């Protein structure tokens, strides 16, 4: 059974490799035509997709899944149209393949050109939302990669229908159908085989909760890009404009609490604590936020829940926030380095030296100065689309757009040059 | 015992992390001063280093090590001076830290700047040559990283002496001594603990034979950059200038057979086989090369050894070459994709369309047009120094210089911006 499963995973991986070789040399127009055909097909075959989605929703109900999760799972006409629009937007983005990253001529006359090329075969392991299926396929295809999709079993019917529609849309064009494939099989085994397909799969991107990401990092021999865990901090400096600080804290915490760039910890400089903490506690309470504070925060309001070590490192993803008072910017940075996840930190300050010190000493993918942590996002950064937010340092850090789905090759042109 | 070893590895890793935070904000001048002080110290304390090296050489002799390996291990005044010169050259290279990779302003006025920052803690696991100790330390320091060095036990005394000298040279400057540390302990355990120090160590670079690299890739949870295995090909196209082809094949094979960018396979287009193969066989034989040929090559010279599958995928690192005749450029590319290691491939041709097809369809770190495979090298590429040659696609591909030892951070500057 395990062997059969391994064989079928390796089979799709081999087919993806073959497709990747064809994809790598397609011109942008050929890829864009396929993306537009896929978008049209999603809309034209909405009924097929919603029927499949109904099966997933019914199964989720039977299993007692919460309505919040079921809402994330559900696809309707509007959401499918949004998926199609997303594919059309990717078609409009520039093609990263072929970009010359560096180019120069050596003293001996040899010309060196470092060019972007596709990674090859990209594996995505993801949870719940079936719209990721279309998003990931679009980004992989645009960047010239074949994609292997491993969604969660709860969305199996929806994902199968979406991939069926996308593949059928390739029939009349130049993109091979095997550019987009689901990894077949039930249970955890297929994902494990995918993680071991080093040499066939060039990169794995897990998208989902901390548990999923940890297990992929631990078990994969295929290179992994770690995404998403965000224990983001807002530090209100001694030189902060407190009105801006209040807006930023409330926005960073409450604008969309369930995502990785939401703030999870507030740190306030002692010099402005008396002026700021009561206002912040009041505004956060009004916004429905539960504050977990250190002793100095609780001295302002004894009803604040005491914060434990768990709170300092929590990615709540809910209307909770940890809050502490620090005596210096360096103490804030030390706190962030100790407890943070390296995703996004914000400083609110009007001091240029404080801003410079904060941005150069925090060790995170993104550092905000007088802006909400919620801006760490591929769309907000102007990438047009995002495959995830990397919290690792290798290859890509922060929001990943199309260029992050490429590697480079050096093309070295001589005229019979040999080494002396 | 295992726990103690793990604790001492984690201890150096923690100290490296602390040092890395200090290193990250040093100005170039501070780092360069340390590099020059280290270079001077290497020269001034040559006697200490050669005495330690004598111990390693004596131990190697006792263990019956070959003279070739002992030669690689040996340090004398000249080689130590060369190590010092290497450090001085690194001081002269531009500092990659602080480079703005991308910078732009969003429609809402937010300014985004993607800047190079150090990776943090870089681990290097390497074999034999003790000069790697100084090279790796110099490159890591210049790029603002703390380095953890794990050399082979055969060079333990030499490596300890070099690191002692380098650390003592930091006393009067701004670089913390813990910027350069050896991973302590004997046997394989310490390297294994290093591979598991995810979160403390940001990247591991194995430098050495295929066995070492494979074991690091398999066992490490710390992100790894795979370096060095080179099964490089030279393809002589139908439109090749055969004189240039001959020079390139002989140079690529014989200039330095023991290194990863030496050619291991020759592929010749059938249209020029009659004109080229006899000349190539003769020239290679004159250079002392043993040819392992397919049937069509052997039809030119029955004394050629038959090539097996092992030959097509061999990284000989010796005066051996596999040779075959192909009916088309695409057949050559298919051969390379099947058997190659993705390091460097060369085409010899005067046809622009052939060159374009070859460079766009081979999937390797470097592709040479009318140049020897031996040019894939950081120094040759003008990087000034090289930490290794990556044969993976993630983060860095091909020769890695100083920028490849950095990651980036996004600095996002607003004026109280929140998301609507």
mmCIF file with all atom_site columns, C-alpha atoms in Angstrom, chain A residues 25-119:
data_model
loop_
_atom_site.group_PDB
_atom_site.id
_atom_site.type_symbol
_atom_site.label_atom_id
_atom_site.label_alt_id
_atom_site.label_comp_id
_atom_site.label_asym_id
_atom_site.label_entity_id
_atom_site.label_seq_id
_atom_site.pdbx_PDB_ins_code
_atom_site.Cartn_x
_atom_site.Cartn_y
_atom_site.Cartn_z
_atom_site.occupancy
_atom_site.B_iso_or_equiv
_atom_site.pdbx_formal_charge
_atom_site.auth_seq_id
_atom_site.auth_comp_id
_atom_site.auth_asym_id
_atom_site.auth_atom_id
_atom_site.pdbx_PDB_model_num
ATOM 1  C CA . UNK A 1 25  ? 10.793  27.739 -22.537 1.00 0.00 ? 25  UNK A CA 1
ATOM 2  C CA . UNK A 1 26  ? 7.270   29.075 -23.111 1.00 0.00 ? 26  UNK A CA 1
ATOM 3  C CA . UNK A 1 27  ? 6.942   32.732 -23.975 1.00 0.00 ? 27  UNK A CA 1
ATOM 4  C CA . UNK A 1 28  ? 4.894   34.963 -21.723 1.00 0.00 ? 28  UNK A CA 1
ATOM 5  C CA . UNK A 1 29  ? 2.055   35.170 -24.270 1.00 0.00 ? 29  UNK A CA 1
ATOM 6  C CA . UNK A 1 30  ? 1.632   31.405 -24.248 1.00 0.00 ? 30  UNK A CA 1
ATOM 7  C CA . UNK A 1 31  ? 1.431   31.300 -20.460 1.00 0.00 ? 31  UNK A CA 1
ATOM 8  C CA . UNK A 1 32  ? -0.941  34.264 -20.286 1.00 0.00 ? 32  UNK A CA 1
ATOM 9  C CA . UNK A 1 33  ? -3.244  32.677 -22.870 1.00 0.00 ? 33  UNK A CA 1
ATOM 10 C CA . UNK A 1 34  ? -3.471  29.583 -20.700 1.00 0.00 ? 34  UNK A CA 1
ATOM 11 C CA . UNK A 1 35  ? -4.205  31.645 -17.586 1.00 0.00 ? 35  UNK A CA 1
ATOM 12 C CA . UNK A 1 36  ? -7.028  33.485 -19.337 1.00 0.00 ? 36  UNK A CA 1
ATOM 13 C CA . UNK A 1 37  ? -8.456  30.221 -20.686 1.00 0.00 ? 37  UNK A CA 1
ATOM 14 C CA . UNK A 1 38  ? -8.337  28.787 -17.164 1.00 0.00 ? 38  UNK A CA 1
ATOM 15 C CA . UNK A 1 39  ? -10.118 31.833 -15.748 1.00 0.00 ? 39  UNK A CA 1
ATOM 16 C CA . UNK A 1 40  ? -12.856 31.546 -18.372 1.00 0.00 ? 40  UNK A CA 1
ATOM 17 C CA . UNK A 1 41  ? -13.202 27.831 -17.689 1.00 0.00 ? 41  UNK A CA 1
ATOM 18 C CA . UNK A 1 42  ? -13.619 28.414 -13.946 1.00 0.00 ? 42  UNK A CA 1
ATOM 19 C CA . UNK A 1 43  ? -16.527 30.756 -14.630 1.00 0.00 ? 43  UNK A CA 1
ATOM 20 C CA . UNK A 1 44  ? -18.068 28.601 -17.374 1.00 0.00 ? 44  UNK A CA 1
ATOM 21 C CA . UNK A 1 45  ? -17.976 25.498 -15.196 1.00 0.00 ? 45  UNK A CA 1
ATOM 22 C CA . UNK A 1 46  ? -19.033 27.086 -11.925 1.00 0.00 ? 46  UNK A CA 1
ATOM 23 C CA . UNK A 1 47  ? -21.834 24.548 -11.524 1.00 0.00 ? 47  UNK A CA 1
ATOM 24 C CA . UNK A 1 48  ? -19.401 21.610 -11.600 1.00 0.00 ? 48  UNK A CA 1
ATOM 25 C CA . UNK A 1 49  ? -17.233 23.260 -8.956  1.00 0.00 ? 49  UNK A CA 1
ATOM 26 C CA . UNK A 1 50  ? -20.057 24.242 -6.613  1.00 0.00 ? 50  UNK A CA 1
ATOM 27 C CA . UNK A 1 51  ? -21.542 20.745 -6.887  1.00 0.00 ? 51  UNK A CA 1
ATOM 28 C CA . UNK A 1 52  ? -18.197 19.265 -5.820  1.00 0.00 ? 52  UNK A CA 1
ATOM 29 C CA . UNK A 1 53  ? -17.913 21.869 -3.088  1.00 0.00 ? 53  UNK A CA 1
ATOM 30 C CA . UNK A 1 54  ? -21.366 20.898 -1.797  1.00 0.00 ? 54  UNK A CA 1
ATOM 31 C CA . UNK A 1 55  ? -20.013 17.397 -1.197  1.00 0.00 ? 55  UNK A CA 1
ATOM 32 C CA . UNK A 1 56  ? -17.115 18.784 0.867   1.00 0.00 ? 56  UNK A CA 1
ATOM 33 C CA . UNK A 1 57  ? -19.455 21.027 2.850   1.00 0.00 ? 57  UNK A CA 1
ATOM 34 C CA . UNK A 1 58  ? -21.871 18.182 3.522   1.00 0.00 ? 58  UNK A CA 1
ATOM 35 C CA . UNK A 1 59  ? -19.026 15.954 4.698   1.00 0.00 ? 59  UNK A CA 1
ATOM 36 C CA . UNK A 1 60  ? -17.712 18.745 6.927   1.00 0.00 ? 60  UNK A CA 1
ATOM 37 C CA . UNK A 1 61  ? -21.170 19.140 8.472   1.00 0.00 ? 61  UNK A CA 1
ATOM 38 C CA . UNK A 1 62  ? -21.382 15.413 9.138   1.00 0.00 ? 62  UNK A CA 1
ATOM 39 C CA . UNK A 1 63  ? -18.009 15.600 10.875  1.00 0.00 ? 63  UNK A CA 1
ATOM 40 C CA . UNK A 1 64  ? -19.239 18.415 13.092  1.00 0.00 ? 64  UNK A CA 1
ATOM 41 C CA . UNK A 1 65  ? -16.917 21.050 11.619  1.00 0.00 ? 65  UNK A CA 1
ATOM 42 C CA . UNK A 1 66  ? -17.449 24.573 12.929  1.00 0.00 ? 66  UNK A CA 1
ATOM 43 C CA . UNK A 1 67  ? -19.374 27.045 10.795  1.00 0.00 ? 67  UNK A CA 1
ATOM 44 C CA . UNK A 1 68  ? -16.311 29.319 10.663  1.00 0.00 ? 68  UNK A CA 1
ATOM 45 C CA . UNK A 1 69  ? -14.276 26.583 8.990   1.00 0.00 ? 69  UNK A CA 1
ATOM 46 C CA . UNK A 1 70  ? -17.174 25.640 6.750   1.00 0.00 ? 70  UNK A CA 1
ATOM 47 C CA . UNK A 1 71  ? -17.389 29.247 5.631   1.00 0.00 ? 71  UNK A CA 1
ATOM 48 C CA . UNK A 1 72  ? -13.723 29.137 4.608   1.00 0.00 ? 72  UNK A CA 1
ATOM 49 C CA . UNK A 1 73  ? -14.387 25.928 2.706   1.00 0.00 ? 73  UNK A CA 1
ATOM 50 C CA . UNK A 1 74  ? -17.466 27.096 0.843   1.00 0.00 ? 74  UNK A CA 1
ATOM 51 C CA . UNK A 1 75  ? -17.342 28.144 -2.808  1.00 0.00 ? 75  UNK A CA 1
ATOM 52 C CA . UNK A 1 76  ? -20.174 30.039 -4.461  1.00 0.00 ? 76  UNK A CA 1
ATOM 53 C CA . UNK A 1 77  ? -20.547 31.832 -7.765  1.00 0.00 ? 77  UNK A CA 1
ATOM 54 C CA . UNK A 1 78  ? -19.001 35.018 -6.380  1.00 0.00 ? 78  UNK A CA 1
ATOM 55 C CA . UNK A 1 79  ? -15.979 33.295 -4.881  1.00 0.00 ? 79  UNK A CA 1
ATOM 56 C CA . UNK A 1 80  ? -15.356 31.332 -8.058  1.00 0.00 ? 80  UNK A CA 1
ATOM 57 C CA . UNK A 1 81  ? -15.564 34.559 -10.071 1.00 0.00 ? 81  UNK A CA 1
ATOM 58 C CA . UNK A 1 82  ? -13.010 36.037 -7.652  1.00 0.00 ? 82  UNK A CA 1
ATOM 59 C CA . UNK A 1 83  ? -10.700 33.051 -8.266  1.00 0.00 ? 83  UNK A CA 1
ATOM 60 C CA . UNK A 1 84  ? -11.019 33.644 -12.017 1.00 0.00 ? 84  UNK A CA 1
ATOM 61 C CA . UNK A 1 85  ? -10.281 37.347 -11.554 1.00 0.00 ? 85  UNK A CA 1
ATOM 62 C CA . UNK A 1 86  ? -7.202  36.436 -9.567  1.00 0.00 ? 86  UNK A CA 1
ATOM 63 C CA . UNK A 1 87  ? -5.942  34.335 -12.482 1.00 0.00 ? 87  UNK A CA 1
ATOM 64 C CA . UNK A 1 88  ? -6.584  37.190 -14.911 1.00 0.00 ? 88  UNK A CA 1
ATOM 65 C CA . UNK A 1 89  ? -4.621  39.534 -12.653 1.00 0.00 ? 89  UNK A CA 1
ATOM 66 C CA . UNK A 1 90  ? -1.684  37.129 -12.628 1.00 0.00 ? 90  UNK A CA 1
ATOM 67 C CA . UNK A 1 91  ? -1.806  37.112 -16.435 1.00 0.00 ? 91  UNK A CA 1
ATOM 68 C CA . UNK A 1 92  ? -1.311  40.885 -16.346 1.00 0.00 ? 92  UNK A CA 1
ATOM 69 C CA . UNK A 1 93  ? 1.792   40.708 -14.146 1.00 0.00 ? 93  UNK A CA 1
ATOM 70 C CA . UNK A 1 94  ? 5.243   40.819 -15.756 1.00 0.00 ? 94  UNK A CA 1
ATOM 71 C CA . UNK A 1 95  ? 6.893   37.476 -16.444 1.00 0.00 ? 95  UNK A CA 1
ATOM 72 C CA . UNK A 1 96  ? 9.884   37.045 -14.118 1.00 0.00 ? 96  UNK A CA 1
ATOM 73 C CA . UNK A 1 97  ? 11.485  34.429 -16.386 1.00 0.00 ? 97  UNK A CA 1
ATOM 74 C CA . UNK A 1 98  ? 14.306  35.762 -18.533 1.00 0.00 ? 98  UNK A CA 1
ATOM 75 C CA . UNK A 1 99  ? 14.999  38.802 -16.382 1.00 0.00 ? 99  UNK A CA 1
ATOM 76 C CA . UNK A 1 100 ? 18.736  39.475 -16.338 1.00 0.00 ? 100 UNK A CA 1
ATOM 77 C CA . UNK A 1 101 ? 19.601  39.917 -12.667 1.00 0.00 ? 101 UNK A CA 1
ATOM 78 C CA . UNK A 1 102 ? 23.269  40.700 -13.274 1.00 0.00 ? 102 UNK A CA 1
ATOM 79 C CA . UNK A 1 103 ? 25.214  41.040 -16.501 1.00 0.00 ? 103 UNK A CA 1
ATOM 80 C CA . UNK A 1 104 ? 28.779  42.098 -17.141 1.00 0.00 ? 104 UNK A CA 1
ATOM 81 C CA . UNK A 1 105 ? 31.875  41.378 -19.215 1.00 0.00 ? 105 UNK A CA 1
ATOM 82 C CA . UNK A 1 106 ? 35.063  40.010 -17.646 1.00 0.00 ? 106 UNK A CA 1
ATOM 83 C CA . UNK A 1 107 ? 38.510  41.440 -18.445 1.00 0.00 ? 107 UNK A CA 1
ATOM 84 C CA . UNK A 1 108 ? 39.173  38.375 -20.631 1.00 0.00 ? 108 UNK A CA 1
ATOM 85 C CA . UNK A 1 109 ? 36.142  39.154 -22.795 1.00 0.00 ? 109 UNK A CA 1
ATOM 86 C CA . UNK A 1 110 ? 33.840  36.477 -21.365 1.00 0.00 ? 110 UNK A CA 1
ATOM 87 C CA . UNK A 1 111 ? 30.275  37.745 -21.020 1.00 0.00 ? 111 UNK A CA 1
ATOM 88 C CA . UNK A 1 112 ? 28.338  36.726 -17.918 1.00 0.00 ? 112 UNK A CA 1
ATOM 89 C CA . UNK A 1 113 ? 24.597  37.020 -17.640 1.00 0.00 ? 113 UNK A CA 1
ATOM 90 C CA . UNK A 1 114 ? 22.672  35.786 -14.602 1.00 0.00 ? 114 UNK A CA 1
ATOM 91 C CA . UNK A 1 115 ? 19.106  35.119 -15.712 1.00 0.00 ? 115 UNK A CA 1
ATOM 92 C CA . UNK A 1 116 ? 15.917  34.179 -13.939 1.00 0.00 ? 116 UNK A CA 1
ATOM 93 C CA . UNK A 1 117 ? 14.637  30.715 -14.810 1.00 0.00 ? 117 UNK A CA 1
ATOM 94 C CA . UNK A 1 118 ? 11.780  28.724 -13.294 1.00 0.00 ? 118 UNK A CA 1
ATOM 95 C CA . UNK A 1 119 ? 12.482  26.596 -10.232 1.00 0.00 ? 119 UNK A CA 1
#
